[in-house]
Amino acid sequence: MKTEDCFRIGSVLKTKGLKGEMQMYVDFDNLPDIDFNALFIEIGGKLAPFFVESIKYNQKNSAYLYLEDVDTIEKASVLVRKDIYLPNKLKPKKKKSDFTLKDLIDFTAVDENEGELGKITAIHEYPQQLIAAVTYKNCEVLFPLNEEIIIGIDVVKEIVTVDLPEGLLDIYLD
């Protein structure tokens, strides 16, 4: 399993006790609603699979985790400060009401005049607005995400239609 095929749900904070229990930091909302019996932990740049013996959610962003075959403090200590992932197929689909402009990463940006610009690679958050980054003709192009620029968003086809200000692309391509 590759990291692209998974989504991060948190990381191992520390060990707890002598029998391999670990405290986990949970940074994925609604994790208790997802039913899973296995997870992946990133070790040395690769994802290693582990079966979950038990997981107890004690606070909003915290859980206690027992993994199969991790039954000593020594085995658990190796996993401290490692990221935890689940396969993308377990990721809950967002409802339309939960969709925000930050969810436009990996959407294809299409300009009314120039045509397809490319996939949105990043969304930068600034105090006044969000800025999308697209690689267009081997150059990173930045444009604001606001009501004047965005014409439409097709969530199913993952396309965002924009009308960039005249000359904006020329600044990056010259």
Short mmCIF file of the C-alpha atoms (twelve columns), coordinates in Angstrom:
data_MODEL
# 
_entry.id   MODEL 
# 
loop_
_atom_site.group_PDB 
_atom_site.id 
_atom_site.type_symbol 
_atom_site.label_atom_id 
_atom_site.label_alt_id 
_atom_site.label_comp_id 
_atom_site.label_asym_id 
_atom_site.label_seq_id 
_atom_site.Cartn_x 
_atom_site.Cartn_y 
_atom_site.Cartn_z 
_atom_site.pdbx_PDB_model_num 
ATOM 1   C CA . MET A 1   0.000   0.000  0.000   1 
ATOM 2   C CA . LYS A 2   1.323   3.447  -0.965  1 
ATOM 3   C CA . THR A 3   0.829   6.673  0.991   1 
ATOM 4   C CA . GLU A 4   -1.220  8.101  -1.936  1 
ATOM 5   C CA . ASP A 5   -3.723  5.245  -1.472  1 
ATOM 6   C CA . CYS A 6   -4.298  6.201  2.166   1 
ATOM 7   C CA . PHE A 7   -5.320  9.126  4.335   1 
ATOM 8   C CA . ARG A 8   -3.654  10.160 7.599   1 
ATOM 9   C CA . ILE A 9   -5.724  9.787  10.751  1 
ATOM 10  C CA . GLY A 10  -3.146  10.670 13.379  1 
ATOM 11  C CA . SER A 11  0.094   9.566  14.989  1 
ATOM 12  C CA . VAL A 12  1.381   7.556  17.931  1 
ATOM 13  C CA . LEU A 13  2.124   9.938  20.818  1 
ATOM 14  C CA . LYS A 14  3.616   7.643  23.452  1 
ATOM 15  C CA . THR A 15  3.453   4.238  25.038  1 
ATOM 16  C CA . LYS A 16  1.162   3.529  27.977  1 
ATOM 17  C CA . GLY A 17  1.912   0.753  30.405  1 
ATOM 18  C CA . LEU A 18  4.108   -2.298 29.781  1 
ATOM 19  C CA . LYS A 19  1.840   -4.390 27.544  1 
ATOM 20  C CA . GLY A 20  2.158   -2.457 24.280  1 
ATOM 21  C CA . GLU A 21  -0.724  -0.010 24.679  1 
ATOM 22  C CA . MET A 22  -0.120  3.309  22.915  1 
ATOM 23  C CA . GLN A 23  -1.689  6.726  23.149  1 
ATOM 24  C CA . MET A 24  -2.675  7.999  19.725  1 
ATOM 25  C CA . TYR A 25  -3.219  11.587 18.608  1 
ATOM 26  C CA . VAL A 26  -6.298  11.647 16.360  1 
ATOM 27  C CA . ASP A 27  -6.375  14.517 13.864  1 
ATOM 28  C CA . PHE A 28  -9.116  13.139 11.596  1 
ATOM 29  C CA . ASP A 29  -12.652 14.256 12.464  1 
ATOM 30  C CA . ASN A 30  -15.270 11.532 12.995  1 
ATOM 31  C CA . LEU A 31  -12.725 8.704  13.258  1 
ATOM 32  C CA . PRO A 32  -14.963 6.838  15.761  1 
ATOM 33  C CA . ASP A 33  -17.604 6.614  12.985  1 
ATOM 34  C CA . ILE A 34  -15.250 4.637  10.704  1 
ATOM 35  C CA . ASP A 35  -15.304 0.857  11.179  1 
ATOM 36  C CA . PHE A 36  -11.805 -0.596 10.698  1 
ATOM 37  C CA . ASN A 37  -9.864  -3.563 12.051  1 
ATOM 38  C CA . ALA A 38  -6.496  -2.786 10.453  1 
ATOM 39  C CA . LEU A 39  -4.392  0.315  9.883   1 
ATOM 40  C CA . PHE A 40  -1.029  1.304  8.461   1 
ATOM 41  C CA . ILE A 41  1.872   2.927  10.282  1 
ATOM 42  C CA . GLU A 42  4.604   4.698  8.331   1 
ATOM 43  C CA . ILE A 43  7.955   3.146  9.197   1 
ATOM 44  C CA . GLY A 44  11.032  4.150  7.246   1 
ATOM 45  C CA . GLY A 45  9.005   5.727  4.449   1 
ATOM 46  C CA . LYS A 46  6.859   2.615  3.906   1 
ATOM 47  C CA . LEU A 47  3.417   1.732  5.245   1 
ATOM 48  C CA . ALA A 48  3.394   -1.331 7.507   1 
ATOM 49  C CA . PRO A 49  0.025   -3.030 8.153   1 
ATOM 50  C CA . PHE A 50  -1.170  -3.742 11.700  1 
ATOM 51  C CA . PHE A 51  -4.345  -5.387 12.969  1 
ATOM 52  C CA . VAL A 52  -6.199  -3.455 15.651  1 
ATOM 53  C CA . GLU A 53  -6.900  -5.411 18.815  1 
ATOM 54  C CA . SER A 54  -8.754  -2.518 20.447  1 
ATOM 55  C CA . ILE A 55  -9.110  1.228  20.224  1 
ATOM 56  C CA . LYS A 56  -10.686 3.383  22.941  1 
ATOM 57  C CA . TYR A 57  -11.495 7.039  22.286  1 
ATOM 58  C CA . ASN A 58  -11.014 8.881  25.560  1 
ATOM 59  C CA . GLN A 59  -11.075 12.526 24.431  1 
ATOM 60  C CA . LYS A 60  -11.767 14.506 21.255  1 
ATOM 61  C CA . ASN A 61  -8.276  14.129 19.730  1 
ATOM 62  C CA . SER A 62  -6.961  11.155 21.670  1 
ATOM 63  C CA . ALA A 63  -7.355  7.383  21.762  1 
ATOM 64  C CA . TYR A 64  -5.697  4.360  23.342  1 
ATOM 65  C CA . LEU A 65  -4.612  1.765  20.837  1 
ATOM 66  C CA . TYR A 66  -3.710  -1.926 21.153  1 
ATOM 67  C CA . LEU A 67  -2.295  -3.614 18.056  1 
ATOM 68  C CA . GLU A 68  -1.961  -7.359 17.461  1 
ATOM 69  C CA . ASP A 69  1.599   -8.627 18.028  1 
ATOM 70  C CA . VAL A 70  2.584   -5.351 19.737  1 
ATOM 71  C CA . ASP A 71  2.475   -6.752 23.253  1 
ATOM 72  C CA . THR A 72  5.499   -5.207 24.970  1 
ATOM 73  C CA . ILE A 73  6.650   -1.682 25.701  1 
ATOM 74  C CA . GLU A 74  9.738   -2.349 23.543  1 
ATOM 75  C CA . LYS A 75  7.648   -3.211 20.457  1 
ATOM 76  C CA . ALA A 76  5.388   -0.192 21.062  1 
ATOM 77  C CA . SER A 77  8.307   2.223  21.612  1 
ATOM 78  C CA . VAL A 78  9.460   1.696  18.010  1 
ATOM 79  C CA . LEU A 79  6.122   3.096  16.788  1 
ATOM 80  C CA . VAL A 80  6.172   6.325  18.853  1 
ATOM 81  C CA . ARG A 81  5.983   9.507  16.719  1 
ATOM 82  C CA . LYS A 82  4.956   7.542  13.609  1 
ATOM 83  C CA . ASP A 83  2.023   8.562  11.401  1 
ATOM 84  C CA . ILE A 84  -1.067  6.332  11.199  1 
ATOM 85  C CA . TYR A 85  -3.066  5.825  7.975   1 
ATOM 86  C CA . LEU A 86  -6.227  4.126  6.729   1 
ATOM 87  C CA . PRO A 87  -6.981  3.097  3.119   1 
ATOM 88  C CA . ASN A 88  -8.789  5.735  1.011   1 
ATOM 89  C CA . LYS A 89  -11.752 3.382  0.481   1 
ATOM 90  C CA . LEU A 90  -12.632 3.843  4.188   1 
ATOM 91  C CA . LYS A 91  -12.627 7.649  3.936   1 
ATOM 92  C CA . PRO A 92  -16.175 8.899  4.399   1 
ATOM 93  C CA . LYS A 93  -17.642 10.840 1.478   1 
ATOM 94  C CA . LYS A 94  -18.266 14.481 2.278   1 
ATOM 95  C CA . LYS A 95  -21.778 15.793 2.099   1 
ATOM 96  C CA . LYS A 96  -22.250 18.822 -0.138  1 
ATOM 97  C CA . SER A 97  -22.879 20.928 2.961   1 
ATOM 98  C CA . ASP A 98  -19.430 19.929 4.352   1 
ATOM 99  C CA . PHE A 99  -17.569 20.937 1.168   1 
ATOM 100 C CA . THR A 100 -15.228 23.936 1.480   1 
ATOM 101 C CA . LEU A 101 -12.813 25.656 -0.891  1 
ATOM 102 C CA . LYS A 102 -9.945  23.839 0.872   1 
ATOM 103 C CA . ASP A 103 -11.350 20.608 -0.606  1 
ATOM 104 C CA . LEU A 104 -10.460 21.767 -4.139  1 
ATOM 105 C CA . ILE A 105 -6.982  20.163 -3.988  1 
ATOM 106 C CA . ASP A 106 -6.617  17.679 -6.888  1 
ATOM 107 C CA . PHE A 107 -9.540  19.293 -8.735  1 
ATOM 108 C CA . THR A 108 -8.782  20.323 -12.315 1 
ATOM 109 C CA . ALA A 109 -8.833  24.087 -12.852 1 
ATOM 110 C CA . VAL A 110 -10.317 25.204 -16.178 1 
ATOM 111 C CA . ASP A 111 -10.126 28.845 -17.260 1 
ATOM 112 C CA . GLU A 112 -12.944 30.213 -19.448 1 
ATOM 113 C CA . ASN A 113 -10.492 31.701 -21.962 1 
ATOM 114 C CA . GLU A 114 -7.331  29.562 -21.679 1 
ATOM 115 C CA . GLY A 115 -8.958  26.130 -21.187 1 
ATOM 116 C CA . GLU A 116 -7.524  23.505 -18.839 1 
ATOM 117 C CA . LEU A 117 -4.853  24.874 -16.506 1 
ATOM 118 C CA . GLY A 118 -4.070  21.668 -14.600 1 
ATOM 119 C CA . LYS A 119 -4.705  20.086 -11.219 1 
ATOM 120 C CA . ILE A 120 -4.796  22.284 -8.130  1 
ATOM 121 C CA . THR A 121 -1.706  21.134 -6.223  1 
ATOM 122 C CA . ALA A 122 -2.129  23.246 -3.085  1 
ATOM 123 C CA . ILE A 123 -4.420  25.717 -1.345  1 
ATOM 124 C CA . HIS A 124 -2.589  28.445 0.581   1 
ATOM 125 C CA . GLU A 125 -4.538  30.134 3.366   1 
ATOM 126 C CA . TYR A 126 -3.966  33.842 3.912   1 
ATOM 127 C CA . PRO A 127 -5.874  36.132 6.302   1 
ATOM 128 C CA . GLN A 128 -7.980  37.733 3.547   1 
ATOM 129 C CA . GLN A 129 -8.379  34.792 1.134   1 
ATOM 130 C CA . LEU A 130 -7.438  31.363 -0.121  1 
ATOM 131 C CA . ILE A 131 -4.934  31.044 -2.996  1 
ATOM 132 C CA . ALA A 132 -4.862  28.022 -5.341  1 
ATOM 133 C CA . ALA A 133 -1.619  26.738 -6.873  1 
ATOM 134 C CA . VAL A 134 -1.633  25.066 -10.317 1 
ATOM 135 C CA . THR A 135 1.292   23.894 -12.470 1 
ATOM 136 C CA . TYR A 136 0.551   25.370 -15.910 1 
ATOM 137 C CA . LYS A 137 3.099   25.048 -18.759 1 
ATOM 138 C CA . ASN A 138 5.763   23.985 -16.215 1 
ATOM 139 C CA . CYS A 139 5.216   27.116 -14.095 1 
ATOM 140 C CA . GLU A 140 3.467   27.388 -10.745 1 
ATOM 141 C CA . VAL A 141 0.531   29.747 -11.183 1 
ATOM 142 C CA . LEU A 142 -1.259  31.191 -8.148  1 
ATOM 143 C CA . PHE A 143 -4.763  32.623 -8.248  1 
ATOM 144 C CA . PRO A 144 -7.283  33.666 -5.582  1 
ATOM 145 C CA . LEU A 145 -10.312 31.538 -4.805  1 
ATOM 146 C CA . ASN A 146 -13.189 33.987 -4.487  1 
ATOM 147 C CA . GLU A 147 -16.624 34.720 -5.960  1 
ATOM 148 C CA . GLU A 148 -15.191 36.937 -8.708  1 
ATOM 149 C CA . ILE A 149 -12.785 34.243 -9.993  1 
ATOM 150 C CA . ILE A 150 -14.752 30.997 -9.475  1 
ATOM 151 C CA . ILE A 151 -17.576 30.530 -11.974 1 
ATOM 152 C CA . GLY A 152 -18.569 26.999 -11.039 1 
ATOM 153 C CA . ILE A 153 -17.520 23.846 -9.187  1 
ATOM 154 C CA . ASP A 154 -18.416 20.351 -10.401 1 
ATOM 155 C CA . VAL A 155 -17.863 18.133 -7.350  1 
ATOM 156 C CA . VAL A 156 -18.621 14.899 -9.248  1 
ATOM 157 C CA . LYS A 157 -16.181 15.520 -12.137 1 
ATOM 158 C CA . GLU A 158 -13.767 17.380 -9.790  1 
ATOM 159 C CA . ILE A 159 -13.569 20.449 -12.034 1 
ATOM 160 C CA . VAL A 160 -13.474 24.069 -10.925 1 
ATOM 161 C CA . THR A 161 -14.228 26.613 -13.668 1 
ATOM 162 C CA . VAL A 162 -12.537 29.981 -13.219 1 
ATOM 163 C CA . ASP A 163 -12.318 33.309 -15.020 1 
ATOM 164 C CA . LEU A 164 -8.810  34.558 -14.302 1 
ATOM 165 C CA . PRO A 165 -8.112  38.283 -14.592 1 
ATOM 166 C CA . GLU A 166 -6.657  39.297 -17.959 1 
ATOM 167 C CA . GLY A 167 -2.866  39.137 -17.914 1 
ATOM 168 C CA . LEU A 168 -2.540  36.991 -14.769 1 
ATOM 169 C CA . LEU A 169 -1.111  33.982 -16.642 1 
ATOM 170 C CA . ASP A 170 1.236   36.258 -18.630 1 
ATOM 171 C CA . ILE A 171 2.898   37.378 -15.373 1 
ATOM 172 C CA . TYR A 172 3.934   33.790 -14.639 1 
ATOM 173 C CA . LEU A 173 4.806   32.725 -18.187 1 
ATOM 174 C CA . ASP A 174 7.010   35.734 -19.128 1 
# 
